[in-house]
XYZ file of C-alpha atoms in Angstrom:
545
model
C -17.358 -24.253 -23.861
C -15.173 -22.809 -26.456
C -11.765 -24.838 -27.161
C -9.708 -21.768 -26.055
C -11.079 -21.944 -22.521
C -10.098 -25.647 -21.985
C -6.293 -24.551 -22.113
C -6.196 -22.500 -19.182
C -5.559 -25.023 -16.699
C -2.969 -26.524 -18.673
C -0.891 -23.294 -19.584
C 1.674 -21.895 -17.321
C 0.602 -18.141 -16.443
C 3.880 -17.411 -14.404
C 4.619 -14.392 -16.883
C 1.478 -12.742 -16.858
C -0.155 -10.085 -14.593
C -1.619 -11.539 -11.428
C -4.905 -9.794 -11.998
C -6.151 -11.282 -15.036
C -6.074 -14.735 -16.880
C -5.065 -15.792 -20.199
C -6.431 -17.620 -23.101
C -6.621 -17.693 -26.869
C -8.978 -15.741 -28.940
C -10.230 -17.700 -32.194
C -9.018 -19.714 -33.511
C -6.235 -21.046 -30.914
C -2.871 -20.758 -31.929
C 0.352 -20.888 -29.797
C 2.126 -18.238 -32.116
C -0.476 -15.354 -31.521
C -0.271 -12.300 -29.985
C -3.471 -12.571 -27.968
C -3.129 -16.271 -26.821
C -2.885 -15.116 -23.282
C -6.124 -13.454 -22.588
C -9.734 -14.481 -21.684
C -12.383 -13.694 -24.169
C -16.043 -13.001 -23.659
C -18.353 -15.899 -24.482
C -20.412 -15.402 -27.238
C -23.594 -13.260 -26.285
C -21.933 -13.029 -22.887
C -23.986 -10.565 -20.472
C -21.385 -8.184 -19.143
C -23.598 -6.580 -16.801
C -23.433 -9.986 -14.700
C -27.515 -10.059 -14.010
C -28.313 -13.758 -12.631
C -30.969 -15.475 -14.398
C -33.800 -15.305 -11.755
C -31.284 -15.245 -8.996
C -33.499 -12.918 -6.605
C -36.663 -14.899 -7.133
C -38.167 -16.423 -3.978
C -39.284 -19.387 -5.845
C -37.375 -21.363 -8.715
C -39.079 -21.207 -12.027
C -38.744 -23.581 -15.062
C -36.243 -21.378 -16.520
C -33.876 -21.794 -13.255
C -33.863 -25.708 -13.620
C -30.747 -25.683 -15.810
C -28.865 -23.784 -12.861
C -27.241 -25.259 -9.999
C -28.277 -23.932 -6.594
C -25.103 -22.178 -6.175
C -25.491 -20.342 -9.344
C -28.703 -18.594 -8.058
C -26.885 -17.063 -5.486
C -27.165 -12.903 -5.663
C -24.477 -11.057 -7.296
C -23.482 -9.498 -4.009
C -22.484 -12.961 -2.591
C -20.402 -13.669 -5.730
C -18.588 -10.593 -5.329
C -17.582 -11.535 -1.943
C -16.514 -15.030 -2.861
C -14.832 -14.988 -6.167
C -12.204 -12.086 -5.436
C -10.948 -14.250 -2.377
C -9.603 -16.706 -4.870
C -7.150 -13.973 -6.599
C -3.720 -14.367 -5.187
C -1.236 -11.496 -4.665
C 2.439 -12.970 -5.997
C 5.356 -11.518 -7.086
C 6.005 -10.775 -10.603
C 9.225 -13.092 -10.462
C 7.549 -16.147 -9.452
C 7.126 -19.522 -11.150
C 4.059 -20.628 -9.862
C 0.996 -20.372 -12.157
C -0.963 -17.334 -11.154
C -4.719 -17.422 -10.419
C -5.217 -21.350 -11.178
C -8.274 -21.305 -9.105
C -9.874 -18.424 -10.865
C -8.970 -20.182 -14.002
C -10.644 -23.234 -12.827
C -13.822 -20.890 -12.170
C -13.795 -20.069 -15.679
C -14.550 -23.780 -16.674
C -17.407 -24.404 -14.310
C -20.130 -22.834 -16.201
C -21.221 -19.595 -18.171
C -22.634 -18.131 -15.047
C -19.363 -18.518 -13.024
C -17.617 -17.520 -16.414
C -19.179 -13.981 -16.140
C -18.644 -13.783 -12.295
C -14.911 -14.629 -12.533
C -14.284 -12.492 -15.562
C -14.941 -9.304 -13.740
C -12.560 -10.495 -11.135
C -9.669 -11.511 -13.295
C -9.903 -7.916 -15.123
C -10.703 -5.691 -12.066
C -7.168 -5.348 -10.993
C -4.680 -5.452 -13.693
C -0.944 -5.168 -13.064
C 1.957 -5.014 -15.476
C 5.305 -6.487 -14.975
C 6.703 -5.290 -18.235
C 5.737 -3.682 -21.665
C 4.865 -6.804 -23.572
C 2.052 -7.597 -21.405
C 0.861 -4.207 -21.229
C 0.714 -4.326 -25.090
C -1.123 -7.549 -25.369
C -3.736 -6.355 -22.489
C -4.263 -3.047 -24.715
C -4.697 -4.982 -27.770
C -7.069 -7.253 -26.257
C -9.544 -4.342 -24.810
C -9.228 -2.598 -27.998
C -10.800 -5.709 -29.500
C -13.130 -6.283 -26.949
C -14.025 -2.955 -25.456
C -16.421 -4.622 -22.947
C -13.390 -5.919 -21.009
C -12.012 -2.370 -20.625
C -15.165 -1.249 -18.569
C -14.494 -4.066 -16.021
C -11.094 -2.675 -15.012
C -10.993 -1.205 -11.676
C -7.432 -0.755 -11.258
C -4.153 -0.156 -13.361
C -1.216 -0.946 -11.592
C 2.357 -0.068 -12.843
C 4.119 -0.451 -9.453
C 6.001 -3.606 -10.397
C 6.475 -2.157 -13.995
C 10.238 -2.603 -15.140
C 12.364 -3.352 -18.386
C 15.312 -4.877 -16.184
C 15.825 -8.232 -17.152
C 14.420 -7.771 -20.721
C 18.034 -6.507 -22.107
C 16.288 -3.285 -22.924
C 17.155 0.469 -22.368
C 14.620 3.014 -21.823
C 15.409 4.423 -25.484
C 14.633 0.678 -26.749
C 11.359 0.824 -24.856
C 10.209 3.643 -26.203
C 11.052 2.744 -29.884
C 8.937 -0.525 -29.437
C 6.118 1.805 -28.796
C 4.390 -0.537 -26.447
C 4.020 1.554 -23.547
C 4.023 5.165 -24.270
C 1.946 8.347 -23.389
C -0.261 7.738 -26.625
C -0.903 4.129 -25.899
C -1.248 4.798 -21.776
C -4.263 7.703 -23.063
C -5.567 5.007 -25.477
C -6.026 2.437 -22.333
C -7.440 5.320 -20.067
C -10.111 5.912 -22.718
C -11.240 2.370 -22.622
C -11.219 1.925 -19.043
C -13.704 4.558 -18.164
C -14.895 2.887 -14.848
C -11.381 3.036 -13.406
C -11.001 3.662 -9.865
C -7.345 3.236 -8.861
C -4.284 4.398 -10.826
C -0.812 3.433 -9.495
C 2.070 4.673 -11.267
C 5.722 5.168 -10.241
C 9.050 6.191 -11.554
C 9.274 3.466 -13.861
C 6.794 5.076 -16.300
C 7.356 8.724 -15.211
C 8.190 9.908 -18.713
C 5.067 8.517 -20.131
C 2.749 10.206 -17.481
C 2.366 13.552 -19.516
C -0.346 16.278 -19.755
C -2.795 14.383 -21.964
C -2.593 11.320 -19.480
C -2.837 13.564 -16.354
C -5.683 15.676 -17.812
C -7.643 12.417 -18.706
C -6.974 11.193 -14.973
C -7.974 14.425 -13.019
C -10.468 15.896 -15.432
C -12.190 13.063 -17.202
C -12.396 9.950 -15.092
C -15.273 10.652 -12.621
C -15.111 7.310 -10.836
C -11.237 7.626 -9.992
C -10.625 7.350 -6.155
C -7.113 6.721 -5.910
C -3.868 7.905 -7.610
C -0.198 7.086 -6.643
C 2.826 8.479 -8.758
C 5.543 7.325 -6.379
C 9.156 9.045 -6.743
C 7.896 10.423 -10.167
C 10.412 13.410 -10.868
C 10.824 13.519 -14.792
C 10.061 16.612 -16.477
C 7.262 15.398 -18.586
C 5.451 14.547 -15.374
C 6.006 17.525 -13.533
C 5.407 20.093 -16.417
C 1.851 18.246 -16.902
C 0.874 17.981 -13.427
C 1.745 21.619 -12.970
C -0.447 22.698 -15.922
C -3.284 20.267 -15.194
C -3.272 20.959 -11.556
C -3.538 24.939 -12.410
C -6.196 27.428 -11.042
C -6.182 28.957 -14.728
C -7.273 25.349 -16.037
C -10.823 25.338 -17.096
C -11.026 21.777 -17.451
C -9.963 21.033 -13.946
C -13.298 20.448 -11.397
C -13.962 22.598 -8.562
C -13.953 19.533 -6.340
C -12.452 15.925 -7.262
C -13.549 12.645 -6.087
C -10.393 11.157 -5.266
C -10.086 9.691 -1.771
C -6.472 8.399 -1.937
C -3.550 10.418 -3.106
C 0.057 9.325 -3.069
C 2.829 11.902 -4.007
C 5.729 10.229 -2.217
C 9.010 11.461 -3.250
C 7.745 13.744 -6.253
C 10.166 16.360 -4.759
C 10.131 18.161 -8.308
C 6.664 19.323 -8.040
C 6.170 23.096 -7.366
C 4.233 24.371 -4.344
C 1.536 25.539 -6.659
C 0.407 22.120 -7.392
C -0.417 21.454 -3.570
C -1.985 24.675 -3.387
C -4.595 23.777 -6.395
C -4.972 20.323 -5.583
C -5.398 19.893 -1.772
C -8.357 22.316 -1.367
C -10.461 20.102 -4.186
C -10.378 17.028 -2.293
C -13.163 17.085 0.262
C -13.379 13.223 0.397
C -9.846 12.874 1.307
C -9.036 9.786 3.540
C -5.237 9.038 2.568
C -2.198 11.319 1.753
C 1.264 10.881 0.966
C 3.261 14.136 0.605
C 6.598 12.620 1.654
C 9.707 14.537 0.384
C 7.435 17.340 -1.506
C 7.332 21.131 -1.700
C 3.961 21.258 0.408
C 3.557 24.330 2.512
C 1.561 25.155 5.539
C -1.024 27.131 3.618
C -1.843 24.253 1.531
C -1.907 21.856 4.223
C -4.380 23.894 6.214
C -6.388 24.250 3.121
C -7.620 20.755 2.758
C -11.480 20.880 3.171
C -12.966 20.337 6.865
C -15.178 17.767 5.065
C -12.064 15.324 4.516
C -11.617 12.592 6.964
C -8.020 11.699 7.010
C -6.979 8.172 8.350
C -3.327 7.991 6.811
C -0.954 11.183 6.431
C 2.486 11.356 5.644
C 4.194 14.647 5.833
C 7.858 13.299 6.187
C 10.819 15.326 4.753
C 8.905 18.225 3.600
C 11.323 21.027 4.353
C 8.715 23.716 3.590
C 6.660 22.855 6.455
C 7.027 24.417 9.954
C 6.514 22.724 13.471
C 3.846 25.110 14.781
C 1.640 24.915 11.839
C 1.837 21.000 11.445
C 1.174 21.002 15.467
C -2.063 22.968 14.707
C -3.294 21.180 11.621
C -3.030 17.773 13.483
C -4.689 19.133 16.819
C -7.315 21.419 15.520
C -8.192 20.906 11.858
C -11.376 18.650 11.450
C -9.780 16.552 8.890
C -6.978 15.227 11.360
C -9.320 14.056 14.281
C -9.496 10.140 13.157
C -5.693 9.458 12.305
C -4.752 5.888 12.097
C -1.460 6.243 10.494
C 0.871 9.558 10.883
C 4.274 9.581 9.554
C 6.168 12.640 10.573
C 9.953 11.253 10.121
C 12.481 13.713 9.523
C 16.462 13.360 9.028
C 17.826 15.650 11.550
C 21.362 16.120 9.849
C 19.092 17.988 7.199
C 15.808 19.487 8.986
C 14.407 19.000 12.247
C 10.422 19.573 12.263
C 9.422 19.340 15.604
C 11.137 21.036 18.701
C 10.639 20.077 22.130
C 8.030 22.743 22.757
C 6.286 21.247 19.386
C 6.489 17.817 21.132
C 5.074 19.242 24.242
C 2.010 20.293 22.599
C 1.562 17.518 19.952
C 1.546 14.353 22.189
C -1.121 14.926 24.664
C -3.453 15.833 21.815
C -3.009 12.935 19.487
C -6.339 10.980 18.949
C -6.595 7.379 20.355
C -7.503 5.997 16.869
C -3.845 5.997 15.997
C -2.105 2.805 15.293
C 0.872 3.823 13.618
C 3.271 7.031 14.721
C 6.550 7.834 13.315
C 8.168 10.658 15.438
C 11.886 9.869 13.866
C 14.058 13.255 14.268
C 11.255 14.887 16.807
C 13.226 16.208 19.911
C 11.774 13.881 22.505
C 13.194 13.726 25.933
C 12.578 11.555 29.129
C 10.092 14.551 30.146
C 7.778 12.905 27.399
C 7.696 9.421 28.606
C 4.322 9.917 30.219
C 2.600 10.808 27.085
C 4.769 8.138 25.092
C 3.247 5.338 27.986
C -0.343 6.652 27.239
C 0.453 6.184 23.320
C 1.968 2.754 23.790
C -1.443 1.676 25.267
C -3.291 1.911 21.556
C -0.102 2.353 19.178
C 1.153 -1.090 17.211
C 3.838 1.071 15.625
C 5.878 3.690 17.268
C 9.455 5.038 15.965
C 11.471 7.324 18.236
C 14.328 7.509 15.959
C 17.110 9.953 17.241
C 15.260 10.501 20.855
C 17.148 11.519 24.003
C 15.900 8.445 25.924
C 17.516 6.054 28.296
C 17.068 2.334 28.456
C 15.097 2.486 31.589
C 12.876 5.092 29.621
C 12.424 2.457 27.029
C 11.704 -0.357 29.450
C 9.122 1.796 31.124
C 7.519 2.142 27.635
C 6.716 -1.812 27.954
C 6.368 -2.599 31.436
C 5.259 0.804 32.957
C 6.446 2.750 35.649
C 7.450 0.721 38.834
C 4.925 0.948 41.606
C 5.955 1.811 45.093
C 4.321 -1.258 46.559
C 6.261 -3.447 44.483
C 3.189 -5.146 42.773
C 3.306 -5.442 38.919
C 2.368 -2.541 37.007
C -1.087 -2.404 35.326
C 0.394 -0.922 32.063
C -0.383 -3.134 28.998
C 1.544 -1.972 25.972
C 0.209 -2.971 22.462
C 3.237 -1.988 20.906
C 4.423 -4.672 17.990
C 6.894 -2.438 16.281
C 9.391 -0.018 17.805
C 11.945 2.016 15.629
C 15.034 3.106 17.823
C 17.645 4.113 15.125
C 20.218 6.383 16.354
C 19.078 6.309 19.994
C 22.317 6.754 22.068
C 21.261 4.785 24.830
C 20.798 1.363 22.602
C 23.591 -0.556 22.243
C 24.207 -4.364 21.113
C 25.126 -5.352 24.773
C 22.361 -3.384 26.197
C 19.647 -5.192 23.994
C 20.880 -8.752 24.687
C 20.522 -8.898 28.192
C 16.837 -9.499 29.358
C 17.633 -8.574 32.892
C 18.314 -4.886 31.782
C 16.468 -4.892 28.538
C 12.713 -5.366 28.644
C 12.077 -5.129 24.754
C 13.526 -8.451 24.100
C 12.174 -10.288 27.033
C 9.305 -12.856 26.494
C 7.115 -10.598 28.601
C 7.426 -7.768 26.135
C 5.126 -9.668 23.696
C 3.054 -8.403 21.623
C 6.441 -6.251 20.777
C 7.677 -8.488 17.783
C 9.961 -6.071 15.557
C 12.852 -3.556 16.716
C 14.593 -1.333 14.225
C 17.934 -0.238 14.797
C 20.678 1.243 12.917
C 23.195 -0.617 10.956
C 26.142 -0.407 13.575
C 23.712 -1.722 16.144
C 22.532 -4.882 13.679
C 26.172 -5.737 13.019
C 26.913 -5.874 16.543
C 23.925 -8.323 17.137
C 25.110 -10.465 14.183
C 28.379 -10.796 16.246
C 26.118 -12.413 19.121
C 24.114 -15.198 17.456
C 24.225 -17.410 20.761
C 22.523 -14.877 22.847
C 20.285 -13.993 19.574
C 19.064 -17.610 19.400
C 18.367 -17.907 23.242
C 16.334 -14.817 22.888
C 14.334 -16.076 19.874
C 15.214 -13.155 17.862
C 17.143 -12.685 14.532
C 18.274 -9.810 12.359
C 16.663 -9.050 9.170
C 17.884 -6.545 6.593
C 16.513 -4.887 3.305
C 18.175 -2.172 1.274
C 19.040 0.606 3.691
C 17.165 -0.718 6.585
C 17.313 -3.471 9.206
C 15.071 -4.918 12.070
C 15.750 -7.313 15.075
C 12.709 -9.451 14.823
C 11.250 -12.204 17.075
C 11.211 -15.228 15.176
C 10.172 -17.657 17.812
C 9.575 -18.086 21.419
C 13.483 -18.533 22.522
C 14.677 -20.728 25.283
C 13.833 -18.112 28.193
C 11.352 -19.029 30.839
C 7.925 -17.615 29.895
C 8.327 -17.737 26.136
C 5.997 -20.900 25.888
C 3.219 -18.570 26.989
C 3.125 -16.968 23.761
C 4.416 -19.304 21.143
C 0.980 -19.937 19.806
C -0.013 -16.263 19.619
C 3.341 -15.387 17.884
C 2.718 -18.245 15.144
C -0.769 -17.074 14.617
C 0.071 -13.410 14.137
C 0.885 -13.043 10.251
C 1.064 -9.218 10.566
C -2.041 -8.326 8.637
C -3.934 -5.310 10.059
C -6.962 -3.605 8.574
C -5.323 -0.369 8.781
C -2.399 -1.843 6.403
C -4.752 -2.450 3.792
C -3.290 -5.777 2.514
C 0.456 -5.383 3.820
C 1.937 -7.646 6.482
C 5.602 -5.919 7.173
C 5.874 -3.469 9.990
C 7.455 -0.105 9.911
C 6.422 1.307 6.401
C 6.929 4.717 5.396
C 4.618 4.935 2.529
C 0.937 5.413 2.688
C -0.895 2.734 0.867
C -3.407 3.964 -1.645
C -5.028 0.636 -2.741
C -5.653 -2.831 -0.999
C -2.908 -5.133 -1.355
C 0.583 -6.523 -0.948
C 3.035 -3.953 -1.109
C 5.415 -5.156 -4.129
C 7.788 -3.757 -6.496
C 9.074 -0.002 -6.305
C 6.265 0.796 -3.865
C 7.928 -1.760 -1.657
C 11.500 -0.327 -1.880
C 9.947 3.093 -0.723
C 7.976 1.640 2.238
C 10.413 -0.816 3.686
C 13.689 -0.426 1.851
C 14.649 3.388 1.890
């Protein structure tokens, strides 16, 4: 085994991306630029074919392999990726030590592990990106292993550099980004954000949309720079001869791309027959573009929050009648009523009865909701895990029945069973600190409200709850905040009678759900387009803004 591989377990990898490991080319030297990257072994077989792994009887050539090494490639693909750990970029713990250990086991393990290390590559800053690009330039085979390029955590903060200085250093520019895309021909996910918006220009976007046929997910969260907007407008033009009639994209994130003109969506959305995840939050998408989504699409996650060019009747028509929206799992129609109200009372009357039972998360902040809608909301509460009713005209009794159901005339317990884990109640007039902390009048914080674990309130309510720490401790709830948002969270079973019945279940629930795609927090306002923890700028727009 080459000497540079043996250094993996002793070096501190805390400054490297979580998705690929580090080691030295040849010869090893602590002062070389490339010392933090894995090299292919001499004569490494990058197609990862296991020697005689699928034969029914061992042959003489297999005797040099341990039984575990003879497993099919498909099993290795299920085992090895579980060793990769999502970790914030500012951690000090060495990353992927288990994966680094696998590199030392044998050549077979080395081949299988290398594909995992390079499959999902994330970049905290330009220096790491420059090293990565230099390495795949030298070893193009490694570029063919890359499935995800993740810039969601990219930043120059803490490096003592300005944007101008980063540009002058020429580590991450539109030119180097295009070089990277030319080498990662099997790329499936490209996760960008406002931190690199000026470097995502026409050439980069043309490469993404017109040349990378394996690409399935793109995210340009909060990108509003002129080079990005101009480039995307030109690439996604009906007059662009290079633009395919149909794109292979399944997941598209344009959250906060408010500068893009309506023509972009009119060209893009009809070309997405395989669409499953779509985030159009705070964009200029129109009713016509939304309705132009192909009928073959199967949307599971949709956010059309803060889109002031949409109209309530058209949105309701799309959600109830369009074939692509019949199996939604996540739906975000959050609107700030001080600027624009999308759904009127009549729209809500029509929408609520027709929402599918597949829904697990529904954000109706800003919709004109009244007590007359409670029967439909109670029905939804039997299969939803997240429900946001910000600004609703509901009493505390209405909210209690959401959890406990309507009282029965024979005084027997209601058979209503709520599955809500998160309930958003910002700007609901009936919700006050005093109304919340008394379990006799508020069913939301009572032990019997479990699985309800997270309540989102406005700052004024949370400040009032902070002033009542004794009551909160008795209930087992605590106040948590992040940037502009805050939550009242069930931290433990409390001291009220009945809390012990849910103690174990509360401790075992870490918040993970399949529809969250790797996330654990509740109340996200951003559609995930890739599996993994929500970190960096994506976390800010999902939970802090």
